[in-house]
Amino acid sequence: MLLCSNPLFSLGQTVATPNALNLLAQHNTSCFSLLARHQSGDWGNVPAEDALSNQEAIERGYRIMSVYPLETSNVWIITEADRSVTTVLLPEEY
């Protein structure tokens, strides 16, 4: 699935938990816009060392994680190391 014009990596199959989709709907936030940010290297609200780890993960084929804050919670997006699947979920669902 391609969501941005210059993707840094493949998302593979994209899935989302019902709770994450409900939260995004409550905040009128598009899941697709967050996936595009993730795929383009906008990791959201991650510490600097995690951002560097994500950059290395793109080059070496490791897991990639983004954190996007909403008013009441965060939404996580995780792309697996083999790029087979990207999951949108809430932190408590990990």
Coordinates of C-alpha atoms in Angstrom, one line a residue:
M1 CA 0.0 0.0 0.0
L2 CA 1.4 3.3 -1.1
L3 CA 0.2 6.4 0.8
C4 CA 2.8 9.1 0.2
S5 CA 4.6 10.2 -3.0
N6 CA 8.1 9.4 -1.8
P7 CA 7.8 6.5 0.6
L8 CA 10.9 5.5 2.6
F9 CA 9.7 1.9 3.1
S10 CA 6.8 -0.4 2.3
L11 CA 4.0 -0.7 4.8
G12 CA 3.0 -4.2 3.7
Q13 CA -0.6 -5.1 4.7
T14 CA -2.1 -2.4 6.9
V15 CA -4.3 -3.3 9.8
A16 CA -5.8 -1.3 12.7
T17 CA -7.4 -2.3 16.0
P18 CA -11.1 -1.3 16.5
N19 CA -10.1 0.8 19.5
A20 CA -7.5 2.8 17.5
L21 CA -10.0 3.4 14.7
N22 CA -12.6 4.5 17.2
L23 CA -10.2 7.0 18.8
L24 CA -9.2 8.4 15.5
A25 CA -12.9 8.9 14.6
Q26 CA -13.6 10.6 17.9
H27 CA -10.8 13.1 17.1
N28 CA -11.7 13.4 13.4
T29 CA -8.2 12.2 12.4
S30 CA -7.6 10.2 9.3
C31 CA -5.8 6.9 9.7
F32 CA -4.5 7.3 6.2
S33 CA -2.9 10.7 7.0
L34 CA -1.0 9.2 9.9
L35 CA 0.1 6.2 7.8
A36 CA 1.4 8.7 5.2
R37 CA 3.3 10.6 7.9
H38 CA 4.8 7.3 9.2
Q39 CA 5.8 6.2 5.7
S40 CA 7.5 9.5 4.9
G41 CA 9.6 9.6 8.1
D42 CA 7.5 11.9 10.3
W43 CA 7.6 9.7 13.4
G44 CA 5.4 12.0 15.4
N45 CA 6.2 12.3 19.1
V46 CA 9.1 10.0 19.6
P47 CA 12.4 10.7 21.5
A48 CA 15.4 11.7 19.4
E49 CA 17.0 8.3 20.0
D50 CA 13.9 6.5 18.7
A51 CA 13.9 8.7 15.6
L52 CA 17.5 7.8 15.0
S53 CA 16.6 4.1 15.5
N54 CA 13.9 4.4 12.9
Q55 CA 16.3 5.9 10.4
E56 CA 18.6 2.9 11.0
A57 CA 15.7 0.6 10.8
I58 CA 14.9 1.8 7.3
E59 CA 18.4 1.0 6.2
R60 CA 18.9 -2.3 8.0
G61 CA 15.4 -3.7 7.9
Y62 CA 14.4 -3.4 11.6
R63 CA 10.9 -2.6 13.1
I64 CA 9.8 1.0 12.7
M65 CA 7.5 2.8 15.2
S66 CA 5.8 6.2 15.3
V67 CA 3.7 7.8 18.0
Y68 CA 1.0 10.3 17.2
P69 CA -0.5 12.2 20.2
L70 CA -4.2 12.9 20.2
E71 CA -6.0 14.9 22.8
T72 CA -6.8 11.9 25.0
S73 CA -4.3 9.3 24.1
N74 CA -1.5 8.3 21.7
V75 CA -1.8 6.3 18.5
W76 CA 1.1 4.0 17.7
I77 CA 2.0 2.8 14.2
I78 CA 4.4 -0.1 14.0
T79 CA 5.8 -1.6 10.7
E80 CA 7.3 -5.0 11.2
A81 CA 11.0 -5.6 10.3
D82 CA 10.1 -7.8 7.3
R83 CA 7.7 -5.0 6.1
S84 CA 4.9 -7.6 5.8
V85 CA 2.5 -5.6 8.0
T86 CA 1.9 -2.2 9.6
T87 CA -0.4 -2.0 12.6
V88 CA -2.2 1.0 14.0
L89 CA -3.0 0.5 17.6
L90 CA -3.2 2.1 21.1
P91 CA -0.3 1.8 23.5
E92 CA -2.3 -0.4 25.9
E93 CA -3.0 -2.8 23.1
Y94 CA 0.7 -3.6 22.5

